[in-house]
Amino acid sequence: MHTIVCIKQIIDPEIPADQFKLDASTKRQVRGGLSLVISAYDQNALEVALQLREKVGGKVTALCLGESGAMGAIKTALGMAVDEGVLVSDPPLLESDPFGVVHILAKAIQKIGVPDLVLTGCVSGDTGDKVMGPLIAEELGLPCVTFVSKVEVKDGKALVRRIVEDGYELVEAAFPLVVSIISDDSNVPRYSKLKDIMVAAKKQVPTWKTADLGLDGERVGAGAARLQMRDVSIPERDSKCEILDGETPEERAERLALRLRELKVI
Amino acid sequence: MTDVLIVAGGQGNPPSQNTLELLGAARRLADATQGRVKAAVLESAPTPLTAGLFGYGADQVFRAEHPLLNGYQGDVYVAALSQIAAQAAPQVILLADDSCGKEVAPRLAHRLNAGLVTEVLAVEGDGPAVLFRRQMYGGRTIATLAAQRFPVVATVKPRTMTPASELAGRTGEEIAVALTLEASLVRTKVVQKVAEEVRGVKLENARVVVSGGRGLKGPEPFKQLEELAQILRGAVGASRAATDAGWVPASWQVGQTGKTVSPDLYIAVGISGATQHLAGMTGSKTIVAINTDPDAPIFKVAHLGIVGDYKAILPKLLEKCRDLTQG
Ligand SMILES: Cc1cc2nc3c(=O)[nH]c(=O)nc-3n(C[C@H](O)[C@H](O)[C@H](O)COP(=O)(O)OP(=O)(O)OC[C@H]3O[C@@H](n4cnc5c(N)ncnc54)[C@H](O)[C@@H]3O)c2cc1C
Ligand SMILES: Nc1ncnc2c1ncn2[C@@H]1O[C@H](COP(=O)(O)O)[C@@H](O)[C@H]1O
């Protein structure tokens, strides 16, 4: 079983509000001194891939399109004991919209060799489109299942747990398959072992550029974007919270109930 | 002239809440540009849905009936909607941002070589362009995106658009679509469905939501939240920290990755108020926060707050709410 996990490197999405800044001209977040991380659900996807390897064998490859510094994300994945990494990094490519990104990722997946399983996060922590999994499936002509927390292999087929509005579904599909991963208690990302981090540091990771992938120039870069970003702003939060006091917690609880009654919400 | 095609869900009349919200958004956009509202209905047998769609603002219904359209299956839905879109030729295609819409929209956009925008909060015409608003950076920002090419496929975030209201006696044109669908299209199969939200009201429709987070430190205290929800005839939600810990099912999650709720009352217990959580609940009318940390960001969006330990507060709150609602 070969699994390719698509990982995106992003600025830590859980920083406090006062550290979040936008660049007025690029309309993107300002990096500043903030730390970079592998987008949250991609870490869960790595965990799913590693658990699968433990069960059925095979190998796991981490694939990232990003700045040259995204080599750090690949190294982090290798530190979790992923077998191989591939970085695609070429500045003009980073301006691509999701249809450009999917073209690049699909070309890279084909160059690696289409695996049994392609995993993505269900949503990236910055742009947050929730589209890349299904787009990769279309681009490669593969079936897909989204918002999956668990992947098992049964009788040579995938049996996955898909989270839906009112619970979950078990969905069966043949390989090769694209799955987007959501978190639950079964795929909490593991900590790296020191030994694996040391191996990762020495591991050779190829960096591919436009020419290595035979990309269609019409599909990538800022010029190909199908939507234009007109504006981005940080909404104001007018905090007018009425803090209920009282001598004891019980008094405060009682006041809360009475206020809710006054407001006719209970 | 912007013709809008909505993908209708459910089967009933009146249509489902998600469908009414799509119709509301579509009608406003079409009216502003003298366009038409078209609705795609996918079903395996006739249902009252078509009549309901006319009553709530559709000008045309593209009805596709096929045995394979018996419940959602991604491959079949994408194929069917591609064919309907070819016939209806809309500029904008709106789907609900639910578990089906999220899976179908990107695939449909890819096949139609269309634009794509997800989790739309507002849509409006701007001359020949169509503008979409959505959150980015986990709810920290609001972006305005202009469609550069048509058609454009968009998913609409539930509980953010004003639903369509009924116009009595309104009718429209029903168009039967002859689909070419083969059983061999089907590549994924649901072998088991497990419903987890059994008690009381559905989270996304509840008028009162009581949510718990990491501050509860385990699954046990959720029993008290369930009790409070029951007294207030509401539902229980959770932060990602609580669902990731396995304290409650993943389908209870509220926020960017979970559900969007906009109840009359939202009570956040032991939830810090990360933007990704706020992304799913700031539409609530009255927000209450119970948290030990007076600087927790949840107090920036709450209307009423108690700084304190939930352990000391919940029992009394339960008791008092019970008294008030039964009295
Ligand atoms: C891409 C992405 C998507 C995400 N999507 C979601 C999402 O959909 N929904 C979501 O919720 N999160 C989401 N998150 C996670 C989010 O960023 C936060 O990590 C999460 O919401 C934190 O959950 P919490 O508030 O329960 O925990 P914490 O942030 O740890 O807060 C716990 C709070 O409990 C308080 N507390 C502790 N003890 C007590 C006590 N005894 N009584 C009262 N209060 C107490 C603390 O003061 C603290 O404020 C997402 C993150 C990413 C990166
Ligand atoms: N630049 C990228 N490199 C690798 N994977 C990516 C990239 N962008 C998106 N993805 C994958 O697609 C998922 C969903 O992203 P999105 O559609 O942007 O929400 C992410 O969680 C990643 O797994």
XYZ file of C-alpha atoms and ligand atoms in Angstrom:
669
model
C 0.000 0.000 0.000
C 1.421 3.342 -1.049
C -0.159 6.464 0.424
C 0.637 10.023 -0.626
C -0.347 12.625 1.954
C -0.710 16.194 0.690
C 0.506 18.579 3.359
C 0.315 22.350 3.334
C 2.588 24.541 5.375
C 0.805 27.498 6.934
C 1.310 30.166 9.562
C 0.140 28.839 12.938
C -3.651 29.327 12.730
C -4.208 29.289 16.495
C -2.349 32.512 17.351
C -4.222 35.135 19.396
C -6.207 37.750 17.466
C -3.786 40.596 18.186
C -0.975 38.778 16.368
C -2.952 38.373 13.170
C -2.056 41.008 10.558
C -3.022 41.439 6.913
C -0.865 42.904 4.169
C -3.056 45.492 2.433
C -1.448 45.041 -0.989
C -1.141 41.240 -1.241
C -4.340 40.738 0.832
C -2.546 37.913 2.627
C -1.542 37.277 6.186
C 1.766 38.829 7.249
C 4.160 36.160 8.432
C 6.199 38.369 10.790
C 7.948 36.227 13.354
C 5.099 33.732 13.578
C 5.836 30.027 13.454
C 4.975 27.766 10.540
C 3.146 24.490 10.990
C 1.723 21.645 8.949
C -1.968 22.521 8.535
C -3.947 20.833 11.337
C -5.910 18.185 9.446
C -2.892 17.281 7.311
C -1.259 16.140 10.530
C -4.283 13.907 11.153
C -3.948 12.658 7.572
C -0.298 11.744 8.215
C -1.404 9.849 11.315
C -4.052 7.935 9.333
C -1.430 7.002 6.722
C 1.072 5.851 9.346
C -1.513 3.722 11.158
C -2.454 2.148 7.865
C 1.192 1.347 7.129
C 1.485 -0.268 10.554
C -1.495 -2.490 9.756
C -0.981 -3.434 6.108
C 2.589 -2.424 5.295
C 3.782 -0.306 2.395
C 5.031 3.243 2.419
C 3.971 6.827 2.961
C 5.070 9.852 0.926
C 4.466 13.451 2.011
C 3.898 15.953 -0.811
C 3.900 19.703 -0.374
C 3.594 22.701 -2.677
C 5.052 25.692 -0.912
C 7.882 28.125 -0.453
C 11.408 26.753 -0.136
C 10.944 26.970 3.637
C 8.205 24.355 3.335
C 11.049 21.843 3.342
C 10.563 22.228 7.103
C 7.077 20.743 6.820
C 8.421 17.784 4.845
C 11.134 17.262 7.454
C 8.531 17.350 10.209
C 6.538 14.688 8.362
C 9.691 12.601 7.897
C 10.280 13.025 11.621
C 6.899 11.329 12.179
C 8.502 8.407 10.259
C 6.985 9.045 6.866
C 9.146 7.234 4.258
C 9.606 9.832 1.534
C 8.994 13.499 0.891
C 8.600 15.647 -2.214
C 8.573 19.430 -2.258
C 7.249 21.409 -5.201
C 8.565 24.923 -4.940
C 8.682 27.620 -7.595
C 7.612 31.163 -6.649
C 5.152 31.842 -9.529
C 3.280 28.616 -8.725
C 2.429 29.854 -5.246
C 0.051 32.447 -6.689
C -2.153 29.724 -8.171
C -5.837 29.302 -7.334
C -7.169 25.849 -6.285
C -7.482 24.771 -9.931
C -3.820 25.663 -10.431
C -2.794 23.951 -7.202
C -4.651 20.773 -8.144
C -2.953 20.723 -11.534
C 0.453 20.985 -9.847
C -0.283 18.419 -7.131
C -1.765 15.963 -9.642
C 1.273 16.282 -11.916
C 3.536 15.676 -8.939
C 1.457 12.653 -7.875
C 1.738 11.245 -11.405
C 5.481 11.812 -11.418
C 5.814 9.996 -8.084
C 3.478 7.294 -9.452
C -0.259 7.260 -8.693
C -0.493 5.501 -5.306
C -3.233 3.337 -3.823
C -4.383 6.172 -1.609
C -4.113 9.953 -1.712
C -4.932 11.744 1.534
C -5.591 15.448 2.072
C -6.819 17.409 5.047
C -10.542 18.195 4.907
C -9.717 21.900 5.144
C -6.572 23.973 5.162
C -6.050 26.239 8.148
C -5.475 29.436 6.140
C -7.477 29.724 2.903
C -9.853 27.040 4.150
C -11.525 26.153 0.856
C -12.265 22.486 1.701
C -11.917 21.616 -1.982
C -8.529 20.079 -2.690
C -9.419 16.429 -1.969
C -12.353 16.281 -4.401
C -10.412 18.357 -6.948
C -7.473 15.922 -6.898
C -9.914 13.052 -7.364
C -11.413 14.717 -10.445
C -8.041 15.691 -11.859
C -6.770 12.101 -11.561
C -10.112 10.509 -12.460
C -10.284 8.701 -9.107
C -13.177 8.157 -6.695
C -13.232 10.211 -3.514
C -14.718 10.285 -0.040
C -14.563 13.449 2.062
C -14.567 14.193 5.819
C -13.223 10.785 6.772
C -11.700 10.086 10.187
C -10.657 6.461 9.757
C -9.418 4.323 6.875
C -9.313 0.538 7.004
C -8.583 -2.096 4.411
C -11.042 -4.960 4.125
C -10.996 -7.616 1.397
C -8.642 -5.484 -0.680
C -10.996 -2.493 -0.555
C -11.040 0.648 1.528
C -13.631 0.906 4.290
C -13.746 4.482 5.565
C -15.649 6.309 8.279
C -17.232 9.469 6.874
C -18.519 12.071 9.332
C -21.917 13.451 8.292
C -24.436 15.817 9.895
C -26.233 13.276 12.035
C -23.481 10.772 12.745
C -21.276 8.775 10.442
C -21.312 6.404 7.489
C -19.085 3.491 6.613
C -18.218 3.858 2.952
C -16.609 1.199 0.795
C -14.493 1.956 -2.273
C -11.841 0.292 -4.368
C -8.278 1.608 -4.584
C -6.899 3.875 -5.946
C -8.871 6.404 -3.981
C -8.698 9.986 -2.709
C -9.837 10.658 0.862
C -10.018 13.925 2.803
C -9.366 13.608 6.523
C -11.155 15.137 9.517
C -9.946 14.655 13.083
C -11.365 12.486 15.821
C -9.899 10.558 18.734
C -8.628 7.791 16.430
C -6.172 9.953 14.483
C -4.509 12.251 17.012
C -1.108 13.030 15.449
C 1.785 11.186 17.083
C 4.888 12.776 18.540
C 8.115 12.286 16.634
C 10.841 10.091 18.047
C 14.314 11.584 18.346
C 15.765 8.786 16.220
C 13.304 9.531 13.383
C 14.002 13.260 13.562
C 17.689 12.515 13.132
C 17.047 10.267 10.150
C 14.758 12.930 8.691
C 17.404 15.614 8.952
C 19.736 13.607 6.710
C 17.137 12.387 4.240
C 17.356 13.689 0.651
C 14.122 15.308 -0.471
C 13.668 16.226 -4.137
C 12.466 19.750 -4.931
C 10.590 19.974 -8.208
C 10.051 23.090 -10.247
C 7.730 23.972 -13.117
C 10.010 22.409 -15.720
C 10.208 19.114 -13.800
C 6.468 18.648 -13.917
C 5.468 19.586 -17.471
C 2.840 21.991 -16.234
C 0.284 23.722 -18.403
C 1.176 27.406 -17.981
C -2.421 28.423 -18.697
C -3.580 26.746 -15.519
C -1.097 27.990 -12.936
C -0.030 31.290 -11.424
C -2.007 34.393 -10.515
C -3.158 35.009 -14.096
C -5.112 31.763 -14.212
C -7.238 32.499 -11.145
C -10.939 31.934 -11.768
C -11.963 34.319 -9.003
C -10.490 37.662 -8.165
C -9.937 38.699 -4.575
C -11.412 42.184 -4.324
C -11.098 42.783 -0.652
C -10.233 41.155 2.648
C -10.836 42.610 6.065
C -10.822 41.721 9.733
C -14.343 42.087 11.121
C -14.727 44.233 14.221
C -15.942 42.496 17.316
C -17.781 44.928 19.542
C -17.528 43.310 22.907
C -20.274 44.421 25.205
C -20.262 41.453 27.472
C -22.232 41.883 30.653
C -20.261 40.014 33.283
C -22.627 38.785 35.948
C -21.209 39.096 39.400
C -22.289 37.854 42.745
C -20.643 36.738 45.947
C -20.745 33.039 45.141
C -20.807 31.016 41.908
C -24.336 29.952 42.854
C -25.468 33.565 43.020
C -23.983 34.250 39.588
C -25.672 31.180 38.147
C -28.965 32.328 39.564
C -28.524 35.812 38.120
C -27.730 34.318 34.728
C -30.933 32.293 34.713
C -32.954 35.384 35.699
C -31.310 37.544 33.002
C -32.072 34.885 30.383
C -35.657 34.929 31.545
C -35.787 38.728 31.321
C -34.408 38.538 27.786
C -37.119 35.950 27.058
C -34.617 33.465 25.667
C -35.672 30.805 28.140
C -29.011 38.803 -16.489
C -27.827 36.290 -13.943
C -29.587 32.952 -14.078
C -29.101 31.003 -10.883
C -29.452 27.238 -10.573
C -29.948 25.913 -7.083
C -29.508 22.267 -6.194
C -32.525 21.387 -4.089
C -32.203 18.915 -1.247
C -34.776 16.955 0.700
C -38.097 15.798 -0.669
C -40.859 17.693 1.050
C -43.030 20.729 0.626
C -42.158 23.157 2.162
C -38.581 22.463 1.061
C -35.828 21.878 3.629
C -34.339 24.825 5.499
C -31.105 24.621 3.456
C -33.077 24.692 0.219
C -35.144 27.686 1.367
C -31.927 29.539 2.140
C -30.592 28.747 -1.345
C -33.858 29.941 -2.892
C -33.694 33.150 -0.861
C -30.154 33.906 -2.027
C -30.915 32.911 -5.629
C -34.106 34.982 -5.813
C -32.379 38.136 -4.573
C -29.480 37.718 -6.999
C -31.760 36.941 -9.954
C -34.154 39.797 -9.164
C -31.328 42.307 -9.023
C -30.293 41.347 -12.560
C -33.624 40.347 -14.181
C -32.387 36.767 -14.179
C -34.262 33.564 -13.467
C -34.146 31.099 -10.619
C -33.819 27.497 -11.724
C -33.833 24.503 -9.423
C -32.354 21.064 -9.969
C -34.289 18.201 -8.416
C -32.668 14.786 -8.325
C -34.988 11.969 -7.345
C -35.773 8.328 -7.913
C -39.556 8.862 -7.742
C -41.819 11.934 -7.770
C -42.027 13.852 -4.466
C -43.867 17.062 -3.423
C -40.569 18.971 -3.635
C -41.108 20.372 -7.142
C -44.384 22.107 -6.207
C -42.734 23.530 -3.098
C -39.899 25.030 -5.102
C -42.276 27.063 -7.277
C -44.078 28.314 -4.194
C -40.809 29.558 -2.750
C -39.456 31.362 -5.768
C -38.197 28.987 -8.476
C -39.117 29.971 -12.048
C -38.060 26.665 -13.548
C -37.544 23.238 -12.061
C -35.246 20.823 -13.870
C -36.534 17.512 -12.650
C -34.267 14.541 -13.142
C -35.743 11.197 -12.194
C -33.598 8.106 -12.254
C -33.413 4.910 -10.183
C -29.758 5.635 -9.366
C -30.775 8.883 -7.663
C -32.043 6.991 -4.670
C -30.131 8.845 -1.959
C -26.850 10.704 -2.254
C -24.004 9.059 -4.140
C -21.215 11.411 -5.197
C -20.335 9.961 -8.607
C -23.974 9.822 -9.682
C -24.775 13.291 -8.333
C -21.824 14.895 -10.069
C -22.712 13.220 -13.375
C -26.393 14.144 -13.057
C -25.693 17.759 -12.117
C -23.206 18.174 -14.969
C -25.948 17.125 -17.373
C -28.559 19.364 -15.761
C -26.163 22.316 -15.771
C -25.536 21.815 -19.482
C -29.267 22.036 -20.133
C -30.086 24.840 -17.676
C -27.012 26.905 -18.636
C -26.923 29.063 -15.482
C -24.292 31.654 -14.641
C -24.305 30.730 -10.958
C -24.881 27.316 -9.367
C -25.663 27.286 -5.651
C -25.447 24.243 -3.403
C -25.876 23.990 0.352
C -22.577 23.723 2.179
C -23.540 20.408 3.782
C -21.734 17.076 3.653
C -23.027 16.393 0.115
C -22.574 19.921 -1.215
C -19.004 20.097 0.037
C -18.131 16.917 -1.846
C -20.086 17.660 -5.017
C -19.309 21.362 -5.588
C -15.564 21.071 -6.308
C -16.074 18.024 -8.506
C -18.872 19.712 -10.448
C -16.847 22.898 -10.884
C -13.924 20.857 -12.170
C -16.083 19.082 -14.753
C -17.791 22.273 -15.886
C -14.475 24.125 -16.043
C -16.213 26.625 -13.800
C -15.271 29.010 -11.025
C -15.607 27.754 -7.461
C -16.241 29.410 -4.126
C -17.227 27.672 -0.910
C -18.933 28.626 2.370
C -20.492 31.750 0.944
C -22.074 34.140 3.456
C -23.433 36.667 0.950
C -23.760 36.928 -2.807
C -24.675 39.925 -4.933
C -24.513 41.170 -8.483
C -22.059 43.934 -9.369
C -22.604 44.876 -12.998
C -21.456 41.886 -15.020
C -19.598 40.453 -12.046
C -20.968 38.458 -9.146
C -19.490 39.083 -5.732
C -19.215 36.463 -3.024
C -18.293 36.983 0.586
C -16.714 34.275 2.646
C -14.530 33.839 5.675
C -10.846 33.046 5.416
C -8.114 32.298 7.930
C -10.417 30.281 10.132
C -12.961 33.062 10.483
C -10.465 35.831 11.214
C -11.175 37.644 7.954
C -13.987 38.260 5.513
C -12.999 38.192 1.860
C -14.909 39.509 -1.142
C -14.315 37.476 -4.285
C -15.461 38.454 -7.758
C -16.352 35.768 -10.275
C -14.086 36.154 -13.296
C -15.739 33.546 -15.413
C -19.026 31.743 -15.625
C -20.497 29.481 -14.674
C -19.401 29.686 -11.075
C -20.256 26.997 -8.529
C -20.791 28.165 -4.955
C -21.714 26.488 -1.689
C -23.792 28.536 0.726
C -23.060 28.269 4.427
C -26.201 27.064 6.198
C -27.963 29.429 8.616
C -26.406 32.563 7.167
C -28.841 33.567 4.386
C -32.400 34.801 4.830
C -34.659 31.961 3.630
C -37.224 32.499 0.862
C -40.784 33.061 1.947
C -43.808 31.511 0.313
C -45.698 33.357 -2.407
C -49.123 31.753 -2.497
C -50.322 30.468 -5.854
C -46.969 30.936 -7.548
C -46.211 28.438 -10.314
C -43.456 27.848 -12.834
C -42.203 25.666 -15.611
C -41.286 22.057 -14.969
C -38.665 20.642 -17.309
C -37.999 16.920 -17.348
C -34.343 16.105 -17.807
C -33.478 12.828 -19.488
C -30.294 11.688 -17.782
C -27.768 9.263 -19.152
C -26.495 7.459 -16.075
C -24.862 4.049 -15.912
C -24.639 1.921 -12.787
C -20.912 1.584 -13.537
C -20.459 5.238 -12.526
C -20.869 4.265 -8.901
C -17.461 3.873 -7.247
C -18.277 4.372 -3.566
C -20.948 2.663 -1.535
C -22.378 3.413 1.904
C -22.434 0.055 3.696
C -23.650 1.329 7.070
C -25.178 4.521 8.442
C -24.939 5.333 12.115
C -27.050 8.159 13.514
C -25.543 9.660 16.641
C -27.770 12.613 17.393
C -30.696 10.759 18.756
C -31.868 12.836 21.709
C -34.053 15.887 21.168
C -33.622 18.499 18.463
C -31.041 18.563 15.709
C -28.072 20.729 16.549
C -28.264 22.804 13.350
C -31.944 23.588 13.887
C -31.951 24.008 17.671
C -33.083 27.313 19.185
C -30.899 26.694 22.202
C -27.414 25.199 21.982
C -25.329 24.298 25.028
C -21.723 23.594 24.037
C -18.793 22.267 26.006
C -15.055 22.451 25.462
C -11.716 21.341 26.809
C -12.459 23.145 30.066
C -14.862 20.329 30.991
C -11.821 18.028 31.144
C -13.720 14.847 30.306
C -16.893 13.288 28.932
C -18.775 13.133 32.261
C -19.724 16.842 32.566
C -21.413 16.653 29.153
C -24.219 14.819 30.971
C -24.952 18.071 32.801
C -24.910 19.971 29.507
C -27.355 17.455 28.076
C -29.579 17.954 31.082
C -29.493 21.726 30.629
C -30.189 21.336 26.911
C -33.117 19.110 27.700
C -34.608 21.622 30.133
C -34.216 24.391 27.550
C -35.394 22.107 24.719
C -32.105 22.544 22.911
C -29.183 20.514 21.652
C -25.618 19.923 22.808
C -22.596 21.027 20.793
C -18.866 20.931 21.392
C -15.540 22.449 20.470
C -13.027 20.562 18.395
C -10.945 19.957 21.507
C -13.843 18.004 23.012
C -14.663 16.008 19.881
C -10.991 15.248 19.166
C -10.649 13.918 22.689
C -13.490 11.527 21.923
C -15.643 12.901 24.765
C -18.546 13.396 22.370
C -19.195 12.404 18.732
C -17.451 14.336 15.933
C -20.842 15.300 14.505
C -21.435 17.508 17.571
C -18.601 19.857 16.611
C -19.488 23.516 16.115
C -17.199 25.760 14.072
C -15.258 26.065 10.865
C -15.004 22.315 10.322
C -18.144 21.440 12.214
C -21.633 22.862 12.140
C -22.810 26.419 11.799
C -25.532 27.205 14.292
C -27.484 30.400 14.860
C -29.789 29.692 17.782
C -31.557 32.256 19.963
C -29.313 31.184 22.818
C -25.788 29.730 22.708
C -24.147 28.758 25.980
C -20.392 28.079 25.753
C -19.023 26.233 28.764
C -15.255 25.825 29.100
C -14.668 27.008 25.526
C -11.938 29.606 24.945
C -13.461 31.081 21.774
C -10.853 30.345 19.100
C -11.807 31.996 15.798
C -12.385 28.570 14.237
C -15.031 27.900 16.886
C -16.550 31.374 16.586
C -16.862 30.798 12.826
C -19.725 28.425 13.602
C -21.696 30.290 16.234
C -21.404 34.082 16.135
C -24.758 34.282 14.338
C -26.410 33.282 17.638
C -28.728 35.957 19.071
C -27.663 35.703 22.686
C -24.280 34.227 23.556
C -23.451 33.193 27.108
C -19.937 32.255 28.219
C -18.947 30.391 31.349
C -15.177 30.355 31.726
C -12.591 30.570 34.502
C -10.393 32.899 32.462
C -11.676 36.509 32.328
C -9.413 37.152 29.310
C -10.744 34.250 27.234
C -11.658 35.521 23.742
C -15.132 34.043 24.072
C -16.010 37.058 26.281
C -15.334 39.278 23.229
C -18.384 37.841 21.472
C -20.532 36.901 24.468
C -23.426 39.052 25.615
C -23.596 37.577 29.080
C -20.731 36.018 30.949
C -19.819 34.346 34.179
C -16.183 34.141 35.176
C -15.926 30.993 37.197
C -15.655 27.242 37.392
C -18.432 25.432 35.575
C -18.485 22.829 38.364
C -19.805 25.390 40.819
C -22.082 27.126 38.333
C -23.857 24.408 36.367
C -25.782 22.701 39.192
C -27.380 25.962 40.301
C -27.994 27.058 36.715
C -29.742 23.759 36.025
C -31.881 24.091 39.114
C -32.868 27.685 38.422
C -33.600 27.084 34.731
C -35.749 24.123 35.670
C -37.710 26.283 38.116
C -38.149 29.125 35.661
C -39.163 27.040 32.684
C -41.563 24.839 34.618
C -43.050 27.637 36.658
C -8.217 24.354 10.399
C -8.803 24.352 11.771
C -10.150 24.137 11.934
C -10.718 24.148 13.201
N -12.064 23.936 13.314
C -12.640 24.008 14.530
C -14.057 23.868 14.702
O -14.803 23.635 13.748
N -14.572 23.979 15.954
C -13.790 24.226 17.055
O -14.331 24.322 18.152
N -12.466 24.351 16.917
C -11.866 24.237 15.704
N -10.508 24.355 15.604
C -9.689 24.352 16.843
C -9.601 25.713 17.508
O -8.542 26.440 16.934
C -9.316 25.529 19.024
O -8.162 24.740 19.189
C -10.471 24.858 19.767
O -11.697 25.474 19.441
C -10.225 24.937 21.269
O -11.240 24.277 21.963
P -11.638 24.717 23.432
O -12.072 26.125 23.442
O -12.587 23.695 23.953
O -10.260 24.501 24.216
P -9.258 25.566 24.845
O -8.862 26.579 23.864
O -8.201 24.766 25.522
O -10.142 26.303 25.944
C -10.603 25.714 27.126
C -11.214 26.828 27.955
O -11.809 26.283 29.121
C -11.598 27.186 30.197
N -11.705 26.416 31.435
C -10.797 25.567 31.976
N -11.275 25.042 33.108
C -12.517 25.527 33.292
C -13.514 25.339 34.278
N -13.324 24.515 35.315
N -14.668 26.019 34.161
C -14.888 26.874 33.112
N -13.958 27.082 32.160
C -12.792 26.420 32.239
C -10.221 27.755 29.931
O -10.081 29.013 30.576
C -10.209 27.885 28.419
O -10.645 29.165 28.007
C -9.918 24.354 14.335
C -8.561 24.583 14.179
C -7.994 24.587 12.915
C -6.540 24.840 12.785
N -0.042 23.797 -1.314
C -0.449 22.599 -0.919
N 0.426 21.571 -0.813
C 0.009 20.343 -0.412
N -1.241 20.069 -0.087
C -2.168 21.051 -0.151
C -1.819 22.357 -0.591
N -2.951 23.116 -0.556
C -3.947 22.303 -0.126
N -3.482 21.073 0.121
C -4.234 19.911 0.651
O -5.612 20.133 0.496
C -6.261 20.138 1.762
C -7.488 21.011 1.744
O -7.141 22.336 1.416
P -8.220 23.444 1.033
O -9.007 22.918 -0.109
O -7.383 24.633 0.709
O -9.035 23.668 2.270
C -5.175 20.545 2.722
O -5.492 20.155 4.038
C -3.994 19.785 2.146
O -4.039 18.416 2.473
